[in-house]
Amino acid sequence: MTPDVQRDLIPSDDALHLIGTLNAMKDKLLNAAEQWQLLDENGDVPATPSYPVLLQHAADAQTLSHDVLRLTADFARSPHPTTRAGSTVLRHLATAATISSHAAPHFTETAQCALALPRSANPTDRHYLKNRMVIDHASARAFLRRSSESLRDAAKELDDHLAFQRFLAPLTRQEGPPLPLPPTPDGRRR
């Protein structure tokens, strides 16, 4: 294998380890987006949404975002972003880090509305607060889902990179010393 091609490959063990980490993080984000519900089984905002539960959503989203950011920073410090596949993975990780950081503030806004809802006597204000809660909570969950998708795309890029390495492996084993050129029609070697 030529040194240029070798330099552009992420070692298989590193790629497999990172794929496992990405998949675990992707699942955490996706599970949070699916499990953290605001609406009841009828699709309505509860009469008294739980401020502590909604605030916990914000705290947990912040932790998840921090984990994605740390994973991105660790990968950026590694030698792998200099490869073609690595730069694509880093782009997906940067997107995931950015998007995930937007979830916690929206969950916090949801919690703040839940805190204000019982003190609101005006029906118009209550209606506004409920709608704002639904929008903020749905937006926060969407940020988690989109971040999860970016992590999935990073893992897929690494998986494709490993498939490329498996494709190259038999070809590089066949490389050896160059074969002699066939003789010319007059029987001499070139």
PDB file of C-alpha atoms in Angstrom:
ATOM      1  CA  MET A   1       0.000   0.000   0.000  1.00  0.00           C
ATOM      2  CA  THR A   2       1.388   3.389  -0.863  1.00  0.00           C
ATOM      3  CA  PRO A   3       2.312   5.695   2.027  1.00  0.00           C
ATOM      4  CA  ASP A   4      -0.214   8.294   0.773  1.00  0.00           C
ATOM      5  CA  VAL A   5      -3.070   5.787   0.966  1.00  0.00           C
ATOM      6  CA  GLN A   6      -1.915   4.521   4.359  1.00  0.00           C
ATOM      7  CA  ARG A   7      -1.755   8.056   5.714  1.00  0.00           C
ATOM      8  CA  ASP A   8      -5.374   8.589   4.663  1.00  0.00           C
ATOM      9  CA  LEU A   9      -6.649   5.587   6.632  1.00  0.00           C
ATOM     10  CA  ILE A  10      -7.966   5.627  10.174  1.00  0.00           C
ATOM     11  CA  PRO A  11      -6.717   2.512  12.013  1.00  0.00           C
ATOM     12  CA  SER A  12      -9.460  -0.107  12.201  1.00  0.00           C
ATOM     13  CA  ASP A  13      -9.315  -0.408  16.002  1.00  0.00           C
ATOM     14  CA  ASP A  14      -9.706   3.356  16.413  1.00  0.00           C
ATOM     15  CA  ALA A  15     -12.577   3.457  13.937  1.00  0.00           C
ATOM     16  CA  LEU A  16     -14.384   0.531  15.594  1.00  0.00           C
ATOM     17  CA  HIS A  17     -13.983   2.081  19.043  1.00  0.00           C
ATOM     18  CA  LEU A  18     -15.310   5.413  17.801  1.00  0.00           C
ATOM     19  CA  ILE A  19     -18.255   3.755  16.016  1.00  0.00           C
ATOM     20  CA  GLY A  20     -19.229   2.085  19.300  1.00  0.00           C
ATOM     21  CA  THR A  21     -18.970   5.379  21.172  1.00  0.00           C
ATOM     22  CA  LEU A  22     -20.961   7.227  18.504  1.00  0.00           C
ATOM     23  CA  ASN A  23     -23.706   4.598  18.488  1.00  0.00           C
ATOM     24  CA  ALA A  24     -24.001   4.664  22.279  1.00  0.00           C
ATOM     25  CA  MET A  25     -24.193   8.468  22.312  1.00  0.00           C
ATOM     26  CA  LYS A  26     -26.674   8.461  19.416  1.00  0.00           C
ATOM     27  CA  ASP A  27     -28.911   6.052  21.329  1.00  0.00           C
ATOM     28  CA  LYS A  28     -28.785   8.190  24.488  1.00  0.00           C
ATOM     29  CA  LEU A  29     -29.863  11.294  22.569  1.00  0.00           C
ATOM     30  CA  LEU A  30     -32.587   9.452  20.691  1.00  0.00           C
ATOM     31  CA  ASN A  31     -33.918   7.782  23.844  1.00  0.00           C
ATOM     32  CA  ALA A  32     -34.050  11.135  25.625  1.00  0.00           C
ATOM     33  CA  ALA A  33     -35.931  12.696  22.709  1.00  0.00           C
ATOM     34  CA  GLU A  34     -38.455   9.859  22.765  1.00  0.00           C
ATOM     35  CA  GLN A  35     -38.865   9.484  26.525  1.00  0.00           C
ATOM     36  CA  TRP A  36     -38.970  13.078  27.713  1.00  0.00           C
ATOM     37  CA  GLN A  37     -42.615  13.866  27.133  1.00  0.00           C
ATOM     38  CA  LEU A  38     -44.540  16.979  28.035  1.00  0.00           C
ATOM     39  CA  LEU A  39     -47.990  16.081  26.774  1.00  0.00           C
ATOM     40  CA  ASP A  40     -50.237  13.543  28.469  1.00  0.00           C
ATOM     41  CA  GLU A  41     -51.728  10.484  26.751  1.00  0.00           C
ATOM     42  CA  ASN A  42     -54.498  12.685  25.255  1.00  0.00           C
ATOM     43  CA  GLY A  43     -51.967  15.051  23.695  1.00  0.00           C
ATOM     44  CA  ASP A  44     -52.728  17.869  26.157  1.00  0.00           C
ATOM     45  CA  VAL A  45     -50.451  19.906  28.397  1.00  0.00           C
ATOM     46  CA  PRO A  46     -51.036  18.707  31.971  1.00  0.00           C
ATOM     47  CA  ALA A  47     -52.932  21.147  34.182  1.00  0.00           C
ATOM     48  CA  THR A  48     -49.892  21.414  36.439  1.00  0.00           C
ATOM     49  CA  PRO A  49     -46.726  20.411  34.558  1.00  0.00           C
ATOM     50  CA  SER A  50     -43.925  19.361  36.869  1.00  0.00           C
ATOM     51  CA  TYR A  51     -41.301  22.098  37.074  1.00  0.00           C
ATOM     52  CA  PRO A  52     -38.685  19.786  38.661  1.00  0.00           C
ATOM     53  CA  VAL A  53     -39.158  17.135  35.942  1.00  0.00           C
ATOM     54  CA  LEU A  54     -38.900  19.703  33.149  1.00  0.00           C
ATOM     55  CA  LEU A  55     -35.865  21.277  34.772  1.00  0.00           C
ATOM     56  CA  GLN A  56     -34.311  17.801  35.006  1.00  0.00           C
ATOM     57  CA  HIS A  57     -34.853  17.450  31.240  1.00  0.00           C
ATOM     58  CA  ALA A  58     -32.800  20.633  30.830  1.00  0.00           C
ATOM     59  CA  ALA A  59     -30.046  19.404  33.157  1.00  0.00           C
ATOM     60  CA  ASP A  60     -29.863  16.022  31.447  1.00  0.00           C
ATOM     61  CA  ALA A  61     -29.847  17.654  27.999  1.00  0.00           C
ATOM     62  CA  GLN A  62     -26.960  19.844  29.142  1.00  0.00           C
ATOM     63  CA  THR A  63     -25.043  16.750  30.243  1.00  0.00           C
ATOM     64  CA  LEU A  64     -25.711  15.024  26.915  1.00  0.00           C
ATOM     65  CA  SER A  65     -24.590  18.117  25.033  1.00  0.00           C
ATOM     66  CA  HIS A  66     -21.421  18.282  27.115  1.00  0.00           C
ATOM     67  CA  ASP A  67     -20.700  14.630  26.282  1.00  0.00           C
ATOM     68  CA  VAL A  68     -21.130  15.288  22.548  1.00  0.00           C
ATOM     69  CA  LEU A  69     -18.907  18.356  22.785  1.00  0.00           C
ATOM     70  CA  ARG A  70     -16.208  16.413  24.644  1.00  0.00           C
ATOM     71  CA  LEU A  71     -16.357  13.603  22.063  1.00  0.00           C
ATOM     72  CA  THR A  72     -16.002  16.180  19.283  1.00  0.00           C
ATOM     73  CA  ALA A  73     -13.061  17.887  20.992  1.00  0.00           C
ATOM     74  CA  ASP A  74     -11.314  14.552  21.604  1.00  0.00           C
ATOM     75  CA  PHE A  75     -11.707  13.566  17.976  1.00  0.00           C
ATOM     76  CA  ALA A  76     -10.529  16.990  16.788  1.00  0.00           C
ATOM     77  CA  ARG A  77      -7.326  16.588  18.853  1.00  0.00           C
ATOM     78  CA  SER A  78      -6.628  13.154  17.375  1.00  0.00           C
ATOM     79  CA  PRO A  79      -4.648  12.732  14.147  1.00  0.00           C
ATOM     80  CA  HIS A  80      -7.731  11.399  12.338  1.00  0.00           C
ATOM     81  CA  PRO A  81      -9.390  14.645  11.136  1.00  0.00           C
ATOM     82  CA  THR A  82      -6.522  15.058   8.672  1.00  0.00           C
ATOM     83  CA  THR A  83      -7.877  12.132   6.644  1.00  0.00           C
ATOM     84  CA  ARG A  84     -10.717  12.444   4.141  1.00  0.00           C
ATOM     85  CA  ALA A  85     -13.052  10.276   6.208  1.00  0.00           C
ATOM     86  CA  GLY A  86     -11.901  11.941   9.426  1.00  0.00           C
ATOM     87  CA  SER A  87     -12.707  15.432   8.188  1.00  0.00           C
ATOM     88  CA  THR A  88     -16.218  14.283   7.261  1.00  0.00           C
ATOM     89  CA  VAL A  89     -16.638  12.645  10.672  1.00  0.00           C
ATOM     90  CA  LEU A  90     -15.463  15.844  12.367  1.00  0.00           C
ATOM     91  CA  ARG A  91     -17.990  17.863  10.365  1.00  0.00           C
ATOM     92  CA  HIS A  92     -20.808  15.566  11.537  1.00  0.00           C
ATOM     93  CA  LEU A  93     -19.539  15.734  15.124  1.00  0.00           C
ATOM     94  CA  ALA A  94     -19.368  19.533  15.015  1.00  0.00           C
ATOM     95  CA  THR A  95     -22.946  19.642  13.753  1.00  0.00           C
ATOM     96  CA  ALA A  96     -24.062  17.280  16.529  1.00  0.00           C
ATOM     97  CA  ALA A  97     -22.276  19.397  19.165  1.00  0.00           C
ATOM     98  CA  THR A  98     -23.857  22.604  17.896  1.00  0.00           C
ATOM     99  CA  ILE A  99     -27.357  21.198  17.588  1.00  0.00           C
ATOM    100  CA  SER A 100     -27.304  19.395  20.929  1.00  0.00           C
ATOM    101  CA  SER A 101     -26.313  22.622  22.695  1.00  0.00           C
ATOM    102  CA  HIS A 102     -29.653  24.164  21.687  1.00  0.00           C
ATOM    103  CA  ALA A 103     -31.762  21.553  23.488  1.00  0.00           C
ATOM    104  CA  ALA A 104     -31.075  22.543  27.123  1.00  0.00           C
ATOM    105  CA  PRO A 105     -32.164  26.208  26.753  1.00  0.00           C
ATOM    106  CA  HIS A 106     -35.457  25.101  25.181  1.00  0.00           C
ATOM    107  CA  PHE A 107     -36.099  22.624  27.983  1.00  0.00           C
ATOM    108  CA  THR A 108     -35.299  25.408  30.465  1.00  0.00           C
ATOM    109  CA  GLU A 109     -37.804  27.717  28.758  1.00  0.00           C
ATOM    110  CA  THR A 110     -40.384  24.942  29.019  1.00  0.00           C
ATOM    111  CA  ALA A 111     -39.712  24.626  32.750  1.00  0.00           C
ATOM    112  CA  GLN A 112     -39.941  28.388  33.203  1.00  0.00           C
ATOM    113  CA  CYS A 113     -43.371  28.435  31.540  1.00  0.00           C
ATOM    114  CA  ALA A 114     -44.473  25.536  33.750  1.00  0.00           C
ATOM    115  CA  LEU A 115     -43.472  27.582  36.786  1.00  0.00           C
ATOM    116  CA  ALA A 116     -45.453  30.609  35.562  1.00  0.00           C
ATOM    117  CA  LEU A 117     -48.548  28.656  34.493  1.00  0.00           C
ATOM    118  CA  PRO A 118     -50.189  28.164  37.940  1.00  0.00           C
ATOM    119  CA  ARG A 119     -49.763  31.865  38.767  1.00  0.00           C
ATOM    120  CA  SER A 120     -51.441  32.976  35.539  1.00  0.00           C
ATOM    121  CA  ALA A 121     -55.094  33.856  36.102  1.00  0.00           C
ATOM    122  CA  ASN A 122     -55.768  35.248  32.624  1.00  0.00           C
ATOM    123  CA  PRO A 123     -57.004  32.511  30.204  1.00  0.00           C
ATOM    124  CA  THR A 124     -55.187  34.167  27.289  1.00  0.00           C
ATOM    125  CA  ASP A 125     -51.917  34.133  29.216  1.00  0.00           C
ATOM    126  CA  ARG A 126     -52.438  30.479  30.186  1.00  0.00           C
ATOM    127  CA  HIS A 127     -53.142  29.589  26.549  1.00  0.00           C
ATOM    128  CA  TYR A 128     -49.986  31.445  25.451  1.00  0.00           C
ATOM    129  CA  LEU A 129     -47.852  29.740  28.125  1.00  0.00           C
ATOM    130  CA  LYS A 130     -49.162  26.292  27.229  1.00  0.00           C
ATOM    131  CA  ASN A 131     -48.490  26.842  23.534  1.00  0.00           C
ATOM    132  CA  ARG A 132     -45.024  28.176  24.267  1.00  0.00           C
ATOM    133  CA  MET A 133     -44.299  25.151  26.463  1.00  0.00           C
ATOM    134  CA  VAL A 134     -45.352  22.760  23.694  1.00  0.00           C
ATOM    135  CA  ILE A 135     -43.228  24.556  21.093  1.00  0.00           C
ATOM    136  CA  ASP A 136     -40.151  24.832  23.320  1.00  0.00           C
ATOM    137  CA  HIS A 137     -40.334  21.227  24.484  1.00  0.00           C
ATOM    138  CA  ALA A 138     -40.887  19.919  20.946  1.00  0.00           C
ATOM    139  CA  SER A 139     -37.997  22.056  19.680  1.00  0.00           C
ATOM    140  CA  ALA A 140     -35.678  20.734  22.390  1.00  0.00           C
ATOM    141  CA  ARG A 141     -36.586  17.148  21.551  1.00  0.00           C
ATOM    142  CA  ALA A 142     -36.068  17.868  17.841  1.00  0.00           C
ATOM    143  CA  PHE A 143     -32.581  19.210  18.598  1.00  0.00           C
ATOM    144  CA  LEU A 144     -31.769  15.963  20.383  1.00  0.00           C
ATOM    145  CA  ARG A 145     -33.083  13.899  17.456  1.00  0.00           C
ATOM    146  CA  ARG A 146     -31.147  15.950  14.890  1.00  0.00           C
ATOM    147  CA  SER A 147     -27.986  15.675  16.954  1.00  0.00           C
ATOM    148  CA  SER A 148     -28.519  11.918  17.106  1.00  0.00           C
ATOM    149  CA  GLU A 149     -28.844  11.860  13.308  1.00  0.00           C
ATOM    150  CA  SER A 150     -25.518  13.671  12.931  1.00  0.00           C
ATOM    151  CA  LEU A 151     -23.850  11.109  15.188  1.00  0.00           C
ATOM    152  CA  ARG A 152     -25.438   8.335  13.128  1.00  0.00           C
ATOM    153  CA  ASP A 153     -24.016   9.929   9.963  1.00  0.00           C
ATOM    154  CA  ALA A 154     -20.543  10.120  11.553  1.00  0.00           C
ATOM    155  CA  ALA A 155     -20.719   6.428  12.467  1.00  0.00           C
ATOM    156  CA  LYS A 156     -21.867   5.577   8.939  1.00  0.00           C
ATOM    157  CA  GLU A 157     -18.918   7.479   7.473  1.00  0.00           C
ATOM    158  CA  LEU A 158     -16.545   5.457   9.655  1.00  0.00           C
ATOM    159  CA  ASP A 159     -18.326   2.242   8.730  1.00  0.00           C
ATOM    160  CA  ASP A 160     -17.933   3.100   5.027  1.00  0.00           C
ATOM    161  CA  HIS A 161     -14.276   3.884   5.699  1.00  0.00           C
ATOM    162  CA  LEU A 162     -13.791   0.435   7.242  1.00  0.00           C
ATOM    163  CA  ALA A 163     -15.508  -1.167   4.236  1.00  0.00           C
ATOM    164  CA  PHE A 164     -13.057   0.689   1.999  1.00  0.00           C
ATOM    165  CA  GLN A 165     -10.169  -0.652   4.084  1.00  0.00           C
ATOM    166  CA  ARG A 166     -11.526  -4.196   3.761  1.00  0.00           C
ATOM    167  CA  PHE A 167     -11.740  -3.669   0.000  1.00  0.00           C
ATOM    168  CA  LEU A 168      -8.136  -2.439  -0.126  1.00  0.00           C
ATOM    169  CA  ALA A 169      -6.720  -5.211   2.055  1.00  0.00           C
ATOM    170  CA  PRO A 170      -6.650  -7.991  -0.593  1.00  0.00           C
ATOM    171  CA  LEU A 171      -5.320  -5.567  -3.184  1.00  0.00           C
ATOM    172  CA  THR A 172      -2.436  -4.477  -0.999  1.00  0.00           C
ATOM    173  CA  ARG A 173      -1.499  -8.070  -0.144  1.00  0.00           C
ATOM    174  CA  GLN A 174      -1.082  -8.745  -3.862  1.00  0.00           C
ATOM    175  CA  GLU A 175       1.424  -5.939  -4.193  1.00  0.00           C
ATOM    176  CA  GLY A 176       4.931  -7.215  -4.454  1.00  0.00           C
ATOM    177  CA  PRO A 177       8.012  -6.611  -6.508  1.00  0.00           C
ATOM    178  CA  PRO A 178       7.197  -5.535 -10.039  1.00  0.00           C
ATOM    179  CA  LEU A 179       7.026  -8.336 -12.544  1.00  0.00           C
ATOM    180  CA  PRO A 180       9.601  -8.315 -15.352  1.00  0.00           C
ATOM    181  CA  LEU A 181       8.362  -6.941 -18.620  1.00  0.00           C
ATOM    182  CA  PRO A 182       7.594  -9.483 -21.295  1.00  0.00           C
ATOM    183  CA  PRO A 183      10.260  -9.965 -23.963  1.00  0.00           C
ATOM    184  CA  THR A 184      10.047  -7.973 -27.154  1.00  0.00           C
ATOM    185  CA  PRO A 185       9.283  -9.813 -30.394  1.00  0.00           C
ATOM    186  CA  ASP A 186      13.005 -10.220 -31.059  1.00  0.00           C
ATOM    187  CA  GLY A 187      13.409 -12.031 -27.695  1.00  0.00           C
ATOM    188  CA  ARG A 188      15.256  -9.298 -25.811  1.00  0.00           C
ATOM    189  CA  ARG A 189      14.045  -7.868 -22.484  1.00  0.00           C
ATOM    190  CA  ARG A 190      13.328  -4.189 -22.293  1.00  0.00           C
TER     191      ARG A 190
END
